[in-house]
PDB file of C-alpha atoms in Angstrom:
ATOM      1  CA  MET A  16      -6.562   2.828   2.406  1.00 96.00           C
ATOM      2  CA  THR A  17      -7.147   4.975   5.462  1.00 97.00           C
ATOM      3  CA  THR A  18      -4.625   7.706   6.069  1.00 97.00           C
ATOM      4  CA  LEU A  19      -4.352   8.692   9.764  1.00 97.00           C
ATOM      5  CA  HIS A  20      -2.057  11.145  11.491  1.00 97.00           C
ATOM      6  CA  ARG A  21      -0.207  10.757  14.743  1.00 96.00           C
ATOM      7  CA  ASN A  22      -1.337  12.888  17.630  1.00 97.00           C
ATOM      8  CA  LEU A  23       1.912  14.617  18.501  1.00 94.00           C
ATOM      9  CA  GLU A  24       0.566  15.608  21.935  1.00 93.00           C
ATOM     10  CA  THR A  25       0.883  12.021  23.117  1.00 92.00           C
ATOM     11  CA  ASP A  26       4.153  10.151  23.614  1.00 89.00           C
ATOM     12  CA  GLY A  27       2.942   7.225  21.540  1.00 88.00           C
ATOM     13  CA  LYS A  28       5.036   4.734  23.510  1.00 91.00           C
ATOM     14  CA  ASP A  29       2.275   2.060  23.552  1.00 95.00           C
ATOM     15  CA  TRP A  30       1.035   2.760  19.992  1.00 97.00           C
ATOM     16  CA  LYS A  31       2.651  -0.309  18.442  1.00 96.00           C
ATOM     17  CA  ALA A  32       1.539  -2.653  21.263  1.00 97.00           C
ATOM     18  CA  THR A  33      -2.018  -1.317  21.032  1.00 98.00           C
ATOM     19  CA  GLU A  34      -2.230  -1.790  17.274  1.00 98.00           C
ATOM     20  CA  GLN A  35      -0.659  -5.209  17.619  1.00 97.00           C
ATOM     21  CA  GLU A  36      -3.269  -6.231  20.143  1.00 98.00           C
ATOM     22  CA  TYR A  37      -6.090  -5.103  17.834  1.00 98.00           C
ATOM     23  CA  PHE A  38      -4.513  -6.958  14.891  1.00 98.00           C
ATOM     24  CA  ASP A  39      -4.066 -10.191  16.857  1.00 98.00           C
ATOM     25  CA  LYS A  40      -7.596 -10.105  18.300  1.00 98.00           C
ATOM     26  CA  VAL A  41      -9.581  -8.704  15.355  1.00 98.00           C
ATOM     27  CA  THR A  42      -7.981  -8.104  11.974  1.00 98.00           C
ATOM     28  CA  SER A  43      -6.027 -11.399  11.824  1.00 97.00           C
ATOM     29  CA  LYS A  44      -9.251 -13.337  12.599  1.00 98.00           C
ATOM     30  CA  ASN A  45     -11.475 -11.628  10.066  1.00 98.00           C
ATOM     31  CA  ASP A  46     -11.314 -13.910   6.951  1.00 98.00           C
ATOM     32  CA  LEU A  47     -12.910 -11.295   4.716  1.00 98.00           C
ATOM     33  CA  ILE A  48      -9.870  -9.096   5.249  1.00 98.00           C
ATOM     34  CA  ILE A  49      -7.502 -11.011   2.913  1.00 97.00           C
ATOM     35  CA  GLY A  50      -4.615  -8.537   3.239  1.00 96.00           C
ATOM     36  CA  PHE A  51      -3.561  -5.901   5.777  1.00 97.00           C
ATOM     37  CA  GLU A  52      -0.611  -3.526   6.257  1.00 97.00           C
ATOM     38  CA  ILE A  53       0.240  -0.715   8.657  1.00 98.00           C
ATOM     39  CA  LEU A  54       2.500   1.763   6.812  1.00 98.00           C
ATOM     40  CA  THR A  55       4.485   4.392   8.639  1.00 97.00           C
ATOM     41  CA  HIS A  56       6.377   7.442   7.339  1.00 95.00           C
ATOM     42  CA  TYR A  57       9.915   6.881   6.089  1.00 96.00           C
ATOM     43  CA  TYR A  58      10.461   9.355   3.229  1.00 95.00           C
ATOM     44  CA  THR A  59       7.264  11.317   2.736  1.00 92.00           C
ATOM     45  CA  ALA A  60       6.215  14.929   3.052  1.00 92.00           C
ATOM     46  CA  ASN A  61       4.250  14.315   6.263  1.00 94.00           C
ATOM     47  CA  SER A  62       6.019  12.529   9.145  1.00 95.00           C
ATOM     48  CA  THR A  63       2.729  12.006  11.037  1.00 96.00           C
ATOM     49  CA  GLU A  64       1.225   9.736   8.357  1.00 97.00           C
ATOM     50  CA  ILE A  65       0.094   6.218   9.282  1.00 97.00           C
ATOM     51  CA  ILE A  66      -1.688   4.325   6.531  1.00 98.00           C
ATOM     52  CA  LEU A  67      -3.940   1.326   7.188  1.00 98.00           C
ATOM     53  CA  VAL A  68      -4.384  -0.905   4.149  1.00 98.00           C
ATOM     54  CA  ASN A  69      -7.259  -3.412   4.179  1.00 98.00           C
ATOM     55  CA  VAL A  70      -7.605  -5.720   1.138  1.00 98.00           C
ATOM     56  CA  TYR A  71     -10.943  -7.384   0.233  1.00 98.00           C
ATOM     57  CA  LYS A  72     -11.975  -9.641  -2.660  1.00 97.00           C
ATOM     58  CA  THR A  73     -15.141  -7.641  -3.410  1.00 96.00           C
ATOM     59  CA  TRP A  74     -16.795  -4.342  -2.613  1.00 94.00           C
ATOM     60  CA  GLU A  75     -19.583  -6.240  -0.819  1.00 96.00           C
ATOM     61  CA  ASP A  76     -17.052  -7.845   1.514  1.00 97.00           C
ATOM     62  CA  ILE A  77     -16.227  -4.416   2.930  1.00 95.00           C
ATOM     63  CA  GLU A  78     -19.694  -4.107   4.439  1.00 93.00           C
ATOM     64  CA  LYS A  79     -19.873  -7.740   5.442  1.00 97.00           C
ATOM     65  CA  SER A  80     -16.496  -7.437   7.144  1.00 98.00           C
ATOM     66  CA  GLU A  81     -17.777  -4.714   9.380  1.00 96.00           C
ATOM     67  CA  ALA A  82     -20.299  -7.056  11.048  1.00 97.00           C
ATOM     68  CA  ILE A  83     -17.570  -9.694  11.580  1.00 98.00           C
ATOM     69  CA  THR A  84     -15.266  -7.059  13.063  1.00 98.00           C
ATOM     70  CA  ASP A  85     -17.993  -5.877  15.492  1.00 97.00           C
ATOM     71  CA  ASP A  86     -18.501  -9.480  16.653  1.00 98.00           C
ATOM     72  CA  LEU A  87     -14.754 -10.063  17.113  1.00 98.00           C
ATOM     73  CA  VAL A  88     -14.412  -6.846  19.088  1.00 98.00           C
ATOM     74  CA  LYS A  89     -17.129  -7.874  21.525  1.00 97.00           C
ATOM     75  CA  LYS A  90     -15.513 -11.294  21.948  1.00 98.00           C
ATOM     76  CA  ALA A  91     -12.074  -9.796  22.482  1.00 98.00           C
ATOM     77  CA  TRP A  92     -13.284  -7.222  25.005  1.00 98.00           C
ATOM     78  CA  PRO A  93     -16.547  -8.596  26.506  1.00 97.00           C
ATOM     79  CA  ASP A  94     -16.454  -6.128  29.356  1.00 97.00           C
ATOM     80  CA  GLU A  95     -17.847  -2.800  28.117  1.00 96.00           C
ATOM     81  CA  LYS A  96     -15.683  -0.682  30.329  1.00 97.00           C
ATOM     82  CA  ALA A  97     -12.528  -2.509  29.242  1.00 97.00           C
ATOM     83  CA  ARG A  98     -13.591  -2.237  25.625  1.00 97.00           C
ATOM     84  CA  THR A  99     -14.210   1.508  25.909  1.00 98.00           C
ATOM     85  CA  ALA A 100     -10.864   1.985  27.656  1.00 97.00           C
ATOM     86  CA  PHE A 101      -9.007   0.178  24.923  1.00 98.00           C
ATOM     87  CA  PHE A 102     -10.563   2.152  22.070  1.00 98.00           C
ATOM     88  CA  ASP A 103     -10.152   5.422  23.917  1.00 97.00           C
ATOM     89  CA  LYS A 104      -6.459   4.673  24.215  1.00 96.00           C
ATOM     90  CA  GLN A 105      -6.211   3.656  20.548  1.00 97.00           C
ATOM     91  CA  LYS A 106      -7.934   6.798  19.385  1.00 97.00           C
ATOM     92  CA  SER A 107      -5.712   8.969  21.554  1.00 96.00           C
ATOM     93  CA  TYR A 108      -2.715   8.158  19.348  1.00 97.00           C
ATOM     94  CA  TYR A 109      -4.241   9.829  16.338  1.00 97.00           C
ATOM     95  CA  ASP A 110      -5.435  13.271  15.282  1.00 96.00           C
ATOM     96  CA  THR A 111      -9.150  13.616  14.464  1.00 92.00           C
ATOM     97  CA  PHE A 112      -8.468  14.205  10.776  1.00 92.00           C
ATOM     98  CA  HIS A 113      -8.248  11.218   8.364  1.00 93.00           C
ATOM     99  CA  SER A 114      -9.046  10.297   4.791  1.00 94.00           C
ATOM    100  CA  ASP A 115     -10.373   7.140   3.100  1.00 95.00           C
ATOM    101  CA  GLU A 116      -9.817   5.902  -0.443  1.00 96.00           C
ATOM    102  CA  ILE A 117     -10.807   2.678  -2.160  1.00 97.00           C
ATOM    103  CA  TYR A 118      -8.848   1.238  -5.100  1.00 97.00           C
ATOM    104  CA  SER A 119      -9.199  -1.719  -7.379  1.00 97.00           C
ATOM    105  CA  SER A 120      -6.271  -3.929  -8.228  1.00 97.00           C
ATOM    106  CA  ILE A 121      -5.245  -4.292 -11.865  1.00 96.00           C
ATOM    107  CA  GLU A 122      -3.951  -7.872 -12.156  1.00 94.00           C
ATOM    108  CA  THR A 123      -4.186  -7.789 -15.952  1.00 96.00           C
ATOM    109  CA  ILE A 124      -1.124  -5.594 -16.322  1.00 97.00           C
ATOM    110  CA  GLY A 125       0.991  -7.787 -14.086  1.00 97.00           C
ATOM    111  CA  MET A 126       1.219  -8.366 -10.352  1.00 97.00           C
ATOM    112  CA  LYS A 127       3.901  -9.943  -8.166  1.00 96.00           C
ATOM    113  CA  GLU A 128       2.396 -11.335  -4.999  1.00 93.00           C
ATOM    114  CA  PHE A 129       4.437 -12.513  -2.072  1.00 89.00           C
ATOM    115  CA  LYS A 130       4.148 -13.483   1.604  1.00 83.00           C
ATOM    116  CA  ALA A 131       6.538 -11.614   3.806  1.00 77.00           C
ATOM    117  CA  THR A 132       8.619 -13.746   6.128  1.00 80.00           C
ATOM    118  CA  SER A 133      11.044 -11.154   7.473  1.00 79.00           C
ATOM    119  CA  LYS A 134      10.576  -9.917  11.026  1.00 87.00           C
ATOM    120  CA  GLU A 135      12.239  -6.652  10.008  1.00 92.00           C
ATOM    121  CA  PRO A 136      10.227  -3.781   8.506  1.00 96.00           C
ATOM    122  CA  MET A 137      10.148  -3.807   4.732  1.00 96.00           C
ATOM    123  CA  ILE A 138      10.466  -0.775   2.498  1.00 97.00           C
ATOM    124  CA  VAL A 139       7.152  -0.007   0.728  1.00 97.00           C
ATOM    125  CA  TYR A 140       7.532   2.406  -2.158  1.00 98.00           C
ATOM    126  CA  ILE A 141       4.296   3.896  -3.539  1.00 98.00           C
ATOM    127  CA  ARG A 142       4.293   5.704  -6.789  1.00 97.00           C
ATOM    128  CA  LYS A 143       1.120   7.741  -7.358  1.00 97.00           C
ATOM    129  CA  SER A 144       0.526   8.755 -10.978  1.00 97.00           C
ATOM    130  CA  GLN A 145      -2.286  10.386 -12.951  1.00 97.00           C
ATOM    131  CA  LEU A 146      -3.916   8.516 -15.817  1.00 97.00           C
ATOM    132  CA  SER A 147      -4.365  10.751 -18.905  1.00 96.00           C
ATOM    133  CA  MET A 148      -7.852   9.268 -19.459  1.00 94.00           C
ATOM    134  CA  THR A 149      -7.563   9.998 -23.231  1.00 94.00           C
ATOM    135  CA  GLY A 150      -7.574   6.438 -24.442  1.00 91.00           C
ATOM    136  CA  LYS A 151      -4.175   7.006 -25.940  1.00 94.00           C
ATOM    137  CA  GLY A 152      -1.041   5.139 -25.132  1.00 94.00           C
ATOM    138  CA  LYS A 153      -0.287   1.574 -24.163  1.00 96.00           C
ATOM    139  CA  GLY A 154       2.474  -0.676 -22.871  1.00 97.00           C
ATOM    140  CA  MET A 155       2.077  -1.129 -19.059  1.00 97.00           C
ATOM    141  CA  LYS A 156       1.466  -4.904 -19.339  1.00 97.00           C
ATOM    142  CA  GLU A 157       4.423  -5.358 -21.681  1.00 98.00           C
ATOM    143  CA  TYR A 158       6.671  -3.201 -19.523  1.00 98.00           C
ATOM    144  CA  ASN A 159       5.821  -5.113 -16.398  1.00 98.00           C
ATOM    145  CA  GLU A 160       6.304  -8.506 -18.076  1.00 98.00           C
ATOM    146  CA  LYS A 161       9.703  -7.538 -19.488  1.00 98.00           C
ATOM    147  CA  VAL A 162      11.050  -5.414 -16.617  1.00 98.00           C
ATOM    148  CA  THR A 163       9.117  -5.031 -13.351  1.00 98.00           C
ATOM    149  CA  LEU A 164       8.333  -8.755 -12.807  1.00 98.00           C
ATOM    150  CA  LYS A 165      11.883  -9.800 -13.738  1.00 98.00           C
ATOM    151  CA  ASP A 166      13.507  -7.472 -11.263  1.00 98.00           C
ATOM    152  CA  PRO A 167      14.905  -9.697  -8.439  1.00 98.00           C
ATOM    153  CA  TYR A 168      15.018  -6.790  -5.965  1.00 98.00           C
ATOM    154  CA  ILE A 169      11.264  -6.307  -6.207  1.00 98.00           C
ATOM    155  CA  GLN A 170       9.700  -8.635  -3.654  1.00 97.00           C
ATOM    156  CA  GLY A 171       6.129  -7.609  -4.344  1.00 97.00           C
ATOM    157  CA  TYR A 172       4.416  -5.443  -6.954  1.00 98.00           C
ATOM    158  CA  TYR A 173       0.772  -4.320  -6.720  1.00 98.00           C
ATOM    159  CA  PRO A 174      -0.780  -1.923  -9.255  1.00 98.00           C
ATOM    160  CA  PHE A 175      -4.196  -0.431  -8.467  1.00 97.00           C
ATOM    161  CA  ARG A 176      -6.425   2.438  -9.553  1.00 96.00           C
ATOM    162  CA  HIS A 177      -9.191   4.669  -8.277  1.00 95.00           C
ATOM    163  CA  ALA A 178     -12.523   3.122  -7.358  1.00 95.00           C
ATOM    164  CA  TRP A 179     -13.778   5.597  -4.762  1.00 94.00           C
ATOM    165  CA  GLY A 180     -12.070   8.790  -3.689  1.00 89.00           C
ATOM    166  CA  SER A 181     -11.357  12.372  -4.717  1.00 89.00           C
ATOM    167  CA  ASP A 182      -9.545  11.894  -8.062  1.00 93.00           C
ATOM    168  CA  SER A 183     -10.654   9.354 -10.733  1.00 95.00           C
ATOM    169  CA  ARG A 184      -7.241   9.665 -12.436  1.00 96.00           C
ATOM    170  CA  ASP A 185      -5.335   8.014  -9.560  1.00 96.00           C
ATOM    171  CA  PHE A 186      -3.101   5.097 -10.484  1.00 97.00           C
ATOM    172  CA  MET A 187      -0.913   3.653  -7.806  1.00 97.00           C
ATOM    173  CA  GLU A 188       1.901   1.144  -7.692  1.00 98.00           C
ATOM    174  CA  ALA A 189       3.055  -0.419  -4.374  1.00 98.00           C
ATOM    175  CA  VAL A 190       6.515  -2.025  -4.491  1.00 98.00           C
ATOM    176  CA  PHE A 191       7.973  -4.009  -1.607  1.00 97.00           C
ATOM    177  CA  TYR A 192      11.753  -4.090  -1.092  1.00 97.00           C
ATOM    178  CA  ASN A 193      13.827  -5.813   1.616  1.00 96.00           C
ATOM    179  CA  SER A 194      15.950  -2.717   2.170  1.00 96.00           C
ATOM    180  CA  PHE A 195      16.250   0.933   1.194  1.00 96.00           C
ATOM    181  CA  SER A 196      19.513   0.186  -0.712  1.00 97.00           C
ATOM    182  CA  ASP A 197      17.603  -2.278  -2.870  1.00 98.00           C
ATOM    183  CA  ILE A 198      15.728   0.655  -4.430  1.00 97.00           C
ATOM    184  CA  GLU A 199      18.929   1.901  -5.994  1.00 97.00           C
ATOM    185  CA  LYS A 200      19.934  -1.605  -7.043  1.00 98.00           C
ATOM    186  CA  SER A 201      16.521  -2.054  -8.569  1.00 98.00           C
ATOM    187  CA  ASN A 202      16.848   1.171 -10.575  1.00 97.00           C
ATOM    188  CA  LEU A 203      20.150  -0.089 -12.064  1.00 98.00           C
ATOM    189  CA  LYS A 204      18.613  -3.484 -12.796  1.00 98.00           C
ATOM    190  CA  ARG A 205      15.639  -1.811 -14.380  1.00 97.00           C
ATOM    191  CA  ASP A 206      17.939   0.054 -16.816  1.00 98.00           C
ATOM    192  CA  GLU A 207      19.628  -3.250 -17.668  1.00 98.00           C
ATOM    193  CA  LEU A 208      16.307  -5.003 -18.302  1.00 98.00           C
ATOM    194  CA  GLU A 209      14.961  -2.151 -20.442  1.00 98.00           C
ATOM    195  CA  LYS A 210      18.054  -2.267 -22.673  1.00 98.00           C
ATOM    196  CA  ALA A 211      17.689  -6.045 -22.988  1.00 98.00           C
ATOM    197  CA  ALA A 212      13.983  -5.793 -23.837  1.00 98.00           C
ATOM    198  CA  TRP A 213      14.370  -2.966 -26.401  1.00 98.00           C
ATOM    199  CA  PRO A 214      17.970  -3.074 -27.600  1.00 98.00           C
ATOM    200  CA  LYS A 215      17.335  -0.899 -30.637  1.00 98.00           C
ATOM    201  CA  GLU A 216      17.138   2.835 -29.835  1.00 97.00           C
ATOM    202  CA  ALA A 217      14.295   3.382 -32.306  1.00 98.00           C
ATOM    203  CA  ASP A 218      12.177   0.598 -30.823  1.00 97.00           C
ATOM    204  CA  SER A 219      12.874   1.844 -27.295  1.00 98.00           C
ATOM    205  CA  LYS A 220      11.838   5.388 -28.211  1.00 97.00           C
ATOM    206  CA  ALA A 221       8.661   4.222 -29.938  1.00 98.00           C
ATOM    207  CA  PHE A 222       7.690   2.044 -26.970  1.00 98.00           C
ATOM    208  CA  PHE A 223       8.281   4.649 -24.276  1.00 98.00           C
ATOM    209  CA  ASP A 224       6.645   7.408 -26.310  1.00 97.00           C
ATOM    210  CA  GLN A 225       3.510   5.265 -26.315  1.00 97.00           C
ATOM    211  CA  LEU A 226       3.801   4.443 -22.594  1.00 97.00           C
ATOM    212  CA  LYS A 227       4.089   8.083 -21.674  1.00 96.00           C
ATOM    213  CA  LEU A 228       0.695   8.816 -23.295  1.00 97.00           C
ATOM    214  CA  VAL A 229      -1.005   6.672 -20.631  1.00 97.00           C
ATOM    215  CA  PHE A 230      -0.187   9.239 -18.021  1.00 97.00           C
ATOM    216  CA  THR A 231      -0.351  13.007 -17.556  1.00 96.00           C
ATOM    217  CA  GLY A 232       3.269  13.149 -16.422  1.00 94.00           C
ATOM    218  CA  VAL A 233       2.294  14.196 -12.866  1.00 95.00           C
ATOM    219  CA  HIS A 234       3.330  11.770 -10.141  1.00 95.00           C
ATOM    220  CA  GLY A 235       4.427  11.569  -6.550  1.00 95.00           C
ATOM    221  CA  ASP A 236       6.824   9.185  -4.729  1.00 96.00           C
ATOM    222  CA  PHE A 237       6.249   7.997  -1.181  1.00 97.00           C
ATOM    223  CA  ILE A 238       8.343   5.547   0.863  1.00 98.00           C
ATOM    224  CA  TYR A 239       7.008   3.836   4.004  1.00 98.00           C
ATOM    225  CA  HIS A 240       7.971   1.152   6.490  1.00 96.00           C
ATOM    226  CA  ASN A 241       5.502  -1.650   7.194  1.00 96.00           C
ATOM    227  CA  LEU A 242       4.891  -3.399  10.551  1.00 95.00           C
ATOM    228  CA  PRO A 243       5.746  -7.073   9.844  1.00 94.00           C
ATOM    229  CA  SER A 244       4.076  -8.471  12.937  1.00 94.00           C
ATOM    230  CA  ALA A 245       0.751  -6.839  11.829  1.00 95.00           C
ATOM    231  CA  SER A 246       1.013  -7.899   8.167  1.00 94.00           C
ATOM    232  CA  LYS A 247      -1.580 -10.184   6.554  1.00 93.00           C
TER     233      LYS A 247
END
């Protein structure tokens, strides 16, 4: 995940067309990039955020992918002057500051994969939590099986954790919804599914007391739009 920031000194009118051109000519043709999203601010603390998400099967594929990308770039813009002009324009839309993090997916606790077909931007809710790292607590897999993966409003669910970055406690969950209103509907459905899964109050308390021990209690909520035409 690369977090970029809009350069507010440019009008950005050709930003989408520029990123779409790069996606069509490079990212979409690189088979080692098995997933890709461009996420833009919707409800976050920083309205300049633009997050590029590249998904790879293995760590080694990250490095291998760079060589393929370089080759695709040269084929897409064989003229050096035209190539330089394109990338100068692309860079102009962003501030010089950015950050990079690498995460590993956690399929063992449940994942809901999907292929987006909508031409309208989807809502991407990211919950960033801190793992307690104490070895205590359990229940994420059971919770996802009984609640998250049964929620019809959740189109996609992807849990992942720190592999390379500033905080080894990072645990992230990316949830795809068709609309912002579906988040509220999902919350109501989640309450319904939780009561069905743990109908007895004592059992419910025991389960969630254990689940809470997995985390420190600190978390952040971030809501983005994706760019469907540049989704892989």
